[in-house]
Short mmCIF file of C-alpha atoms in Angstrom, two decimals:
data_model
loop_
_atom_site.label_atom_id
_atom_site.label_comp_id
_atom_site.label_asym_id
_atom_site.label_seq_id
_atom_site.Cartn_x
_atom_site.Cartn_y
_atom_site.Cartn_z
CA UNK A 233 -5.91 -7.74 27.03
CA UNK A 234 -6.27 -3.81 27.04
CA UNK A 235 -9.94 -4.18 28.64
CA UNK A 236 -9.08 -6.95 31.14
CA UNK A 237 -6.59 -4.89 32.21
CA UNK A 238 -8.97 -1.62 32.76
CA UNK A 239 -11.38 -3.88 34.30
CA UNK A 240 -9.41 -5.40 36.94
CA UNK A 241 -6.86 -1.67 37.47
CA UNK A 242 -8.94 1.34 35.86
CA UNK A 243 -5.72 3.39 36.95
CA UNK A 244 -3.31 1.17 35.50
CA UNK A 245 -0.38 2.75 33.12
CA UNK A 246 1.55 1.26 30.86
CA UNK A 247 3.52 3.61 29.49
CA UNK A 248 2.57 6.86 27.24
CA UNK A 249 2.36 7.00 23.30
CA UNK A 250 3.77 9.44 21.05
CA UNK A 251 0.16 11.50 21.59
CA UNK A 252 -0.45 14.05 24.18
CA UNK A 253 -4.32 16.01 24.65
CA UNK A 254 -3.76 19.75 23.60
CA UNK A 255 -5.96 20.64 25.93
CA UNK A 256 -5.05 18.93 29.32
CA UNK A 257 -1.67 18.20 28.44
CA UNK A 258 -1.90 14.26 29.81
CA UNK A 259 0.20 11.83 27.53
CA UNK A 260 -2.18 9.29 26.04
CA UNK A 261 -1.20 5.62 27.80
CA UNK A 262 -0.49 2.47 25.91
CA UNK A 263 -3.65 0.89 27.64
CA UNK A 264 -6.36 3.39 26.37
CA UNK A 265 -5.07 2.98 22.96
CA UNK A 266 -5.96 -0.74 23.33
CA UNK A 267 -9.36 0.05 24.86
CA UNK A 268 -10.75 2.67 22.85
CA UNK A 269 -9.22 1.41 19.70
CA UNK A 270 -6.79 2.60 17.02
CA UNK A 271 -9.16 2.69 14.61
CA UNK A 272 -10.09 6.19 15.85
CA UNK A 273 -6.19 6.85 14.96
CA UNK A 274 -6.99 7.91 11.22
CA UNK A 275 -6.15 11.58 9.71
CA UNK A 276 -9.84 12.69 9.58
CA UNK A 277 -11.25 11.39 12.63
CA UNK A 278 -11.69 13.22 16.01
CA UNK A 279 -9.51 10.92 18.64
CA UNK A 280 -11.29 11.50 22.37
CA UNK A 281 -9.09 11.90 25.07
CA UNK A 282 -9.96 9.94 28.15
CA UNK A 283 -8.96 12.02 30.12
CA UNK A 284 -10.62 15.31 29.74
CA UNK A 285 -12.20 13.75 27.70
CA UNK A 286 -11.41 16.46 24.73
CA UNK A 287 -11.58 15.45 20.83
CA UNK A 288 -8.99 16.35 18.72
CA UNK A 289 -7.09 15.42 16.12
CA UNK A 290 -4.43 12.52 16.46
CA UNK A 291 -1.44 14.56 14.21
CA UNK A 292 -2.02 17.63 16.48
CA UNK A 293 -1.66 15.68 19.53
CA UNK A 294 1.47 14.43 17.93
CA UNK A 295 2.56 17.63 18.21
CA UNK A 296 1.64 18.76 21.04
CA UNK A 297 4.07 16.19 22.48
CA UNK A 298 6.75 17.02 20.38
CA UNK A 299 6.53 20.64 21.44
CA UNK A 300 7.48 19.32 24.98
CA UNK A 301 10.45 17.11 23.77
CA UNK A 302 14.13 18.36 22.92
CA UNK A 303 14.12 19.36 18.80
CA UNK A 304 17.83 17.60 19.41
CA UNK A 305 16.01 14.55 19.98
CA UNK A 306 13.56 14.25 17.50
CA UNK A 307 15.23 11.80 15.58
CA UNK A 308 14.88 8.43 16.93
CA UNK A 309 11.84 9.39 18.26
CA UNK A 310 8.69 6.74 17.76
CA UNK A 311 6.37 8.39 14.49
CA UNK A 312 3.66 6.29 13.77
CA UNK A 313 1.02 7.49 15.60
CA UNK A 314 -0.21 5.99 18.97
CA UNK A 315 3.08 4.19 18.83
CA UNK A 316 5.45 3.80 22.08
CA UNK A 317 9.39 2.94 22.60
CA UNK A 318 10.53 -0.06 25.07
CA UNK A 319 13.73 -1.87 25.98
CA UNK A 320 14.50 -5.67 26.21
CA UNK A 321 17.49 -7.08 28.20
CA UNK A 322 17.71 -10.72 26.57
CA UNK A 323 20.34 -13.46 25.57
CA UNK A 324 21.50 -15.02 22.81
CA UNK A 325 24.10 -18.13 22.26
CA UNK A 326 27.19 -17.17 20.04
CA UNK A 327 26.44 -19.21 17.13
CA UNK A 328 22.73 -19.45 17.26
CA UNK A 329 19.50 -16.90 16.56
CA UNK A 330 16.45 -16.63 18.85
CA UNK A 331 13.12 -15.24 18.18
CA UNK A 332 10.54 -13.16 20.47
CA UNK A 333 7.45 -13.38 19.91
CA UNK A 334 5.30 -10.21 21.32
CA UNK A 335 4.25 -10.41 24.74
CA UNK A 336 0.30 -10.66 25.06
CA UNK A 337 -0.37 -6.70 26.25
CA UNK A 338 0.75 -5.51 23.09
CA UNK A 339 -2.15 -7.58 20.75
CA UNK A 340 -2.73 -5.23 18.10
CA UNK A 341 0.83 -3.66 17.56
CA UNK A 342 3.80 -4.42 15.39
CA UNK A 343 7.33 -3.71 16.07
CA UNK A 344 8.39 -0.85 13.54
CA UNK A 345 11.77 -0.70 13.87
CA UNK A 346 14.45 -1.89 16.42
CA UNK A 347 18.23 -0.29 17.15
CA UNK A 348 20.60 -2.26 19.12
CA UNK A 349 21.81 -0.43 21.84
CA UNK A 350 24.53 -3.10 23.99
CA UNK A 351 26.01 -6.09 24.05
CA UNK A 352 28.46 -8.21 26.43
CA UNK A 353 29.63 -11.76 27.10
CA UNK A 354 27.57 -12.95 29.86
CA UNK A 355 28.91 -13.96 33.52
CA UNK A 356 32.81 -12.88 32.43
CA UNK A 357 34.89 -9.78 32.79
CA UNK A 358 36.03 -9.80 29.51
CA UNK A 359 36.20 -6.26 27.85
CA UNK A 360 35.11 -6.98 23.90
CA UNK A 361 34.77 -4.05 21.91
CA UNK A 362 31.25 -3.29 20.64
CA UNK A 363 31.15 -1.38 17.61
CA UNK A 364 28.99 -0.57 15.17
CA UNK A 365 29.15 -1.99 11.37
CA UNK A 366 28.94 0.52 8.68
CA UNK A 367 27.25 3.33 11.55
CA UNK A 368 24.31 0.29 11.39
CA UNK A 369 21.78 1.21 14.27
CA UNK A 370 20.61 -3.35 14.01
CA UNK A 371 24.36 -4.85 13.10
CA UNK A 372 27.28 -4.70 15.66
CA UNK A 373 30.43 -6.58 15.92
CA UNK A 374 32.01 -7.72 19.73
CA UNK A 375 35.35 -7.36 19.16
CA UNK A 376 36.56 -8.79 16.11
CA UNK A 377 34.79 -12.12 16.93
CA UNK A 378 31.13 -12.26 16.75
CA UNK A 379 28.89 -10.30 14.49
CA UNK A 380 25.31 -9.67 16.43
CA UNK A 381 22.10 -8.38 14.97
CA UNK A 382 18.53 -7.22 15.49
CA UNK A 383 15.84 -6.90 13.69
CA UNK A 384 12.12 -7.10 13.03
CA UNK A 385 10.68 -10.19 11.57
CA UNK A 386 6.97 -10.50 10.77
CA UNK A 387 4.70 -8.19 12.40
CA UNK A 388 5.07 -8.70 15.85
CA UNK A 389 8.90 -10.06 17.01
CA UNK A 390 12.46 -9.30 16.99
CA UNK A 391 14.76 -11.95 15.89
CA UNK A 392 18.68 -11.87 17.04
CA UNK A 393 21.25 -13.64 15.70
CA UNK A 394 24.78 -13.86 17.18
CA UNK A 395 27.87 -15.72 14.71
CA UNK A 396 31.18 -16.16 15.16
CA UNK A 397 33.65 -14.27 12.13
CA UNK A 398 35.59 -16.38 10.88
CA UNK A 399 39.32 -16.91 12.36
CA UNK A 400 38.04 -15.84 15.43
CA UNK A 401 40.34 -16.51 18.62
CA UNK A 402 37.75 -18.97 20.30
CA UNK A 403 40.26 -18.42 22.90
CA UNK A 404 38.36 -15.45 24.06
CA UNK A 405 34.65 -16.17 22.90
CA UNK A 406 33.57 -19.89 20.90
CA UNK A 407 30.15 -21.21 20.03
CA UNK A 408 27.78 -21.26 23.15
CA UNK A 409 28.66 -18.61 25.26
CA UNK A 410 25.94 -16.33 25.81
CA UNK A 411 25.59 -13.02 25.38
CA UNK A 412 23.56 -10.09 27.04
CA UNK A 413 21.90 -8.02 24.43
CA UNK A 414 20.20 -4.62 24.71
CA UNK A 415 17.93 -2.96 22.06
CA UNK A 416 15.12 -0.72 22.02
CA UNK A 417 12.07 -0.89 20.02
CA UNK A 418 9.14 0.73 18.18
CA UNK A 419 5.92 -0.35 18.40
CA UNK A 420 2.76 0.54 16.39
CA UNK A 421 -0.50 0.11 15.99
CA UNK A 422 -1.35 -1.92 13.22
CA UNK A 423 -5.20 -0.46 13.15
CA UNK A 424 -4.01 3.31 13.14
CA UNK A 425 -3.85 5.47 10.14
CA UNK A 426 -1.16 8.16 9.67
CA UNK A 427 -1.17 11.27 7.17
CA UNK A 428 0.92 11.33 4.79
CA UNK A 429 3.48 14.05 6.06
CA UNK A 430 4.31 11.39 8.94
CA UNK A 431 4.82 8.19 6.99
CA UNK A 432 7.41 10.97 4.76
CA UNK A 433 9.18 11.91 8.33
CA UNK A 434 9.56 7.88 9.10
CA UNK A 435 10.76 6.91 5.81
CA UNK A 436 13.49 9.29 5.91
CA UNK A 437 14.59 8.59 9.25
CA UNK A 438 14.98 4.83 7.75
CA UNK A 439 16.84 5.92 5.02
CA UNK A 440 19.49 7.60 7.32
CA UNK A 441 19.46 4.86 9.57
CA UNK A 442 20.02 2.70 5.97
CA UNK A 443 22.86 5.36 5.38
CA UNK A 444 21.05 6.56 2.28
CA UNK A 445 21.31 10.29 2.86
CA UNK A 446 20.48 11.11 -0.43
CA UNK A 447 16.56 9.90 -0.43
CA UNK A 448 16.55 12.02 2.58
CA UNK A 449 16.18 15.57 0.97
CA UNK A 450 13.15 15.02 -0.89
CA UNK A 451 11.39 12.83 1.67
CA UNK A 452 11.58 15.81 4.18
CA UNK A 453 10.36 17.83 1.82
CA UNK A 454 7.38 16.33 0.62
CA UNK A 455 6.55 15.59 4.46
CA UNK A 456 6.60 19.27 4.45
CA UNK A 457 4.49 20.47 1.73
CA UNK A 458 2.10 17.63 2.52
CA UNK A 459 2.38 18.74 6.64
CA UNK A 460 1.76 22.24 5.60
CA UNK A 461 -1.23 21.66 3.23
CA UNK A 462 -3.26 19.34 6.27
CA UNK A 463 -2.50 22.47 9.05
CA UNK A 464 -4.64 24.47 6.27
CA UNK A 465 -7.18 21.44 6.16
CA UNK A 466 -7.65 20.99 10.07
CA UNK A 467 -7.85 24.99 10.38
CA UNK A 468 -10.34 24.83 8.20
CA UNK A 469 -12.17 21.74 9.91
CA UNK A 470 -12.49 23.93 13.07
CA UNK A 471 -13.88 26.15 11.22
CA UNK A 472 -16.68 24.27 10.33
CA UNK A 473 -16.02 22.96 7.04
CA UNK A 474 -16.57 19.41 6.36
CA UNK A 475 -13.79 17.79 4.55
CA UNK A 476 -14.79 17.85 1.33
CA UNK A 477 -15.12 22.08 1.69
CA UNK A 478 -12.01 22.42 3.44
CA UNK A 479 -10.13 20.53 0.71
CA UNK A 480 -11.53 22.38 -2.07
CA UNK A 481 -10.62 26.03 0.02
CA UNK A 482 -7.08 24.69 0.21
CA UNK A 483 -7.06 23.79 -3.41
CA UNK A 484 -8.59 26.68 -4.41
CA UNK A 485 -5.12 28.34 -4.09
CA UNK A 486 -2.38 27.95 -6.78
CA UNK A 487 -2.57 26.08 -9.73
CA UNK A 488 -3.55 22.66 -11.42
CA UNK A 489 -1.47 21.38 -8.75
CA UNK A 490 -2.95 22.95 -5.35
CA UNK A 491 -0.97 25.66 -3.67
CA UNK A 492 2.96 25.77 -3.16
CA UNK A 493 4.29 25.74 0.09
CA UNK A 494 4.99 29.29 -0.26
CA UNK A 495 0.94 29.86 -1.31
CA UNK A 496 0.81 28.52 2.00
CA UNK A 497 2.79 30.36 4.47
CA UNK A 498 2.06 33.23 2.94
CA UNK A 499 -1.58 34.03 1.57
CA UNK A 500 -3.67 30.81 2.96
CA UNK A 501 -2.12 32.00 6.17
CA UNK A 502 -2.69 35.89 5.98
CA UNK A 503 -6.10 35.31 4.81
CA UNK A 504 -7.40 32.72 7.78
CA UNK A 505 -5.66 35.62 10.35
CA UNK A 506 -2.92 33.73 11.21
CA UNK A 507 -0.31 35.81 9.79
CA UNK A 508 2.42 35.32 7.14
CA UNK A 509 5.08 32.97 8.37
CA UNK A 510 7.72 34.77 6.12
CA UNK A 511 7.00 37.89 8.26
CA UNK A 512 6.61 36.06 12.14
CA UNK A 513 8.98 35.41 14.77
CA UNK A 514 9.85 31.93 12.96
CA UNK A 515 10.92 33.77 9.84
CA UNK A 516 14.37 32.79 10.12
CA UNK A 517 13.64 28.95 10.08
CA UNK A 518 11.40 29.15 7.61
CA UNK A 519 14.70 30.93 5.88
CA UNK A 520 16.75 27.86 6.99
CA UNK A 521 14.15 25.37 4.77
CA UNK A 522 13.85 27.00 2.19
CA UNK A 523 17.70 26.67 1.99
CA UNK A 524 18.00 23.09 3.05
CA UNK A 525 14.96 22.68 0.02
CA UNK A 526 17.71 24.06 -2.56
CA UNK A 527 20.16 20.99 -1.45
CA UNK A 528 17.60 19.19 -2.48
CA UNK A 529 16.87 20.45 -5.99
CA UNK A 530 21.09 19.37 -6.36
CA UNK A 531 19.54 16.06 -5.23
CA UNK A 532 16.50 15.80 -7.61
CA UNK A 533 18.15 17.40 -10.50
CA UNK A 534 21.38 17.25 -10.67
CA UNK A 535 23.66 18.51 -13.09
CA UNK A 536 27.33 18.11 -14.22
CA UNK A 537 28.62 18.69 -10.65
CA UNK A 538 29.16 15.96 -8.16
CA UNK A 539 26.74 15.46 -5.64
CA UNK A 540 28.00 17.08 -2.00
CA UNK A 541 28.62 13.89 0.51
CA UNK A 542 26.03 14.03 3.66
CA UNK A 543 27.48 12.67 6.71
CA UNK A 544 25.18 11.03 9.35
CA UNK A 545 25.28 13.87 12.24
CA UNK A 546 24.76 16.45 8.99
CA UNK A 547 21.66 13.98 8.08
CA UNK A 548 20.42 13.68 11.75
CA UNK A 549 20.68 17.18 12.13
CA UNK A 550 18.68 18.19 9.15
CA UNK A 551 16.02 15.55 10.32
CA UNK A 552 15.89 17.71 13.45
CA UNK A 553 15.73 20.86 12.18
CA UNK A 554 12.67 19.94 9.59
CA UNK A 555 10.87 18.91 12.41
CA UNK A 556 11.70 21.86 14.22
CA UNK A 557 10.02 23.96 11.92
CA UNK A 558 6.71 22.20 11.82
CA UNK A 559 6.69 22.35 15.80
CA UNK A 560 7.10 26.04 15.20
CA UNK A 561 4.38 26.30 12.28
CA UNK A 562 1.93 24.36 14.49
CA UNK A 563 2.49 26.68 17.09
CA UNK A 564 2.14 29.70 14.54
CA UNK A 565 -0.90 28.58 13.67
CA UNK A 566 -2.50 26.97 16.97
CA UNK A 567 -1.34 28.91 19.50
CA UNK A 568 1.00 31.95 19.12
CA UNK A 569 -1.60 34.56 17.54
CA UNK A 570 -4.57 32.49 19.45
CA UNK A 571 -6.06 34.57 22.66
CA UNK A 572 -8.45 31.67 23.11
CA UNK A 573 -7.56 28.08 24.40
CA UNK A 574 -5.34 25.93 21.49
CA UNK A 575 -7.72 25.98 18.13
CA UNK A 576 -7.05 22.71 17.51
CA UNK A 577 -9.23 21.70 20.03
CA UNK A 578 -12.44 20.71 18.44
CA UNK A 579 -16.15 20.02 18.66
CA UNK A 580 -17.82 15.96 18.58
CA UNK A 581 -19.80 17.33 16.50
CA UNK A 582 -17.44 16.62 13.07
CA UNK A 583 -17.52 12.88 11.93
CA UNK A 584 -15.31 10.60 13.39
#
């Protein structure tokens, strides 16, 4: 569908991904991702923008877009990489489910996740309360007579159900009346590849949205260490090294183990010329992490004392903030001490 589409409207736009091209700053669309191919979405290959066209590398142009967006926002924001948000207006009879399938332009993409946004009774003025159930982002109640949810079933479509509790006034809503439904969605594409520090970040946003704050601290954490330890392995890329090299430079810090986080921001960074993160303009959220990271340790190994309860905006904001501070690493690295054009900009010449 992606090439019929570029054949027949070479300008056509469907909507950006979640990348945007360090180097001309143009959004990636929906339909180049189909006609290029995700495959080219992968952790150590060179993604060409078609645009410029520039090659760089798919996490970095992740970033490069999140650099742009409010750090209030971040959560809720679409993380798999090349993948894209959209709404649906639909229906749905009180008492029965439907299913939607995918609609043919997106061949090659699953949904990822789905929040319910509105619902009301169709063609009436009747004001029914929507709430949520349990702070669920796919389960709402209207009223206190119909339960309604959302979700992803399969790879590719959304089904909604709508019941009726039970002992509710069919007075005001029965069986059969339809209902307008609102929910946005994330779509993905199933070909792409994402490191390791991104799946982390998605996980724990599904955990708060599961209202499992706990198994949020160490997820954000390890998307951390593992986000900091590929910056070191791209800088080294553009460097010239090939993989293999770069990985063994990295590991050639610390211990059995590879370096710390703290190996990281402090001698893997002075020693490429970067600078030592502790000591830079973004020492003070660097501070913040490292302080969040001890909440975590309660989490991972606790001890007589009871466990401190995480509410949702506490969670949300803490998913923020992490993501904060690897905007403001990438820029430490890529372009704050940089007086050449963003280094993570790089040559063809590395395999794809």
């Amino acid at each position: 569908m992606g090439h019929s589409v570029r054949r027949i409207a070479p300008d056509a736009k469907a909507g950006a991904v979640n990348i945007t091209c360090p180097q001309c700053k143009t959004p990636i669309d929906f339909l180049d991702i189909q006609e290029y191919g995700s495959r080219d979405i992968h952790p150590n290959r060179i993604f060409l923008c078609p645009n410029c066209p520039t090659g760089f590398w798919p996490e970095n142009g992740f970033l490069t877009q999140l650099r742009e967006n409010d750090p209030d926002a971040f959560f809720g924001s679409p993380l798999p990489l090349g993948s894209s948000t959209g709404l649906n207006y639909t229906e749905v009879p009180v008492g029965r489910s439907r299913e939607f399938e995918r609609h043919q332009l997106d061949e090659g993409y699953v949904i990822e996740s789905t929040v319910l946004l509105g619902i009301k009774l169709d063609g009436t003025d009747t004001d029914l309360e929507v709430r949520g159930i349990d702070g669920a982002y796919t389960r709402a109640s209207l009223g206190d007579e119909v339960l309604v949810s959302v979700v992803p079933t399969g790879e590719a479509s959304v089904a909604l159900n709508a019941t009726l509790r039970e002992g509710a006034d069919e007075s005001v809503i029965k069986a059969g009346d339809m209902l307008d439904v609102q929910y946005r969605y994330v779509k993905a594409p199933r070909e792409a590849t994402n490191p390791p520090w991104i799946d982390l970040l998605n996980e724990a946003s599904l955990t708060i949205r599961r209202k499992n704050m706990y198994a949020m601290y160490p997820l954000l954490v390890s998307a951390m260490d593992n986000f900091l330890y590929r910056q070191c392995l791209l800088y080294y890329r553009w460097e010239g090294y090939s993989l293999e090299k770069a990985q063994e430079q990295v590991d050639s810090y610390g211990g059995n183990y590879g370096p710390s986080r703290y190996d990281i921001v402090e001698d893997i960074f002075e020693d490429l010329g970067i600078g030592d993160l502790t000591e830079s303009i973004y020492d003070e959220e660097w501070e913040w992490f490292c302080n969040m990271n001890n909440e975590r340790n309660d989490v991972v190994h606790p001890d007589a004392n009871l466990l401190s309860q995480v509410g949702r905006s506490d969670a949300i904001k803490n998913f923020n903030k992490v993501v904060d501070v690897m905007v403001k690493v990438f820029d430490h690295i890529w372009i704050d001490n940089q007086t050449a054009l963003l280094k993570s900009l790089v040559s063809y010449r590395f395999s794809r």
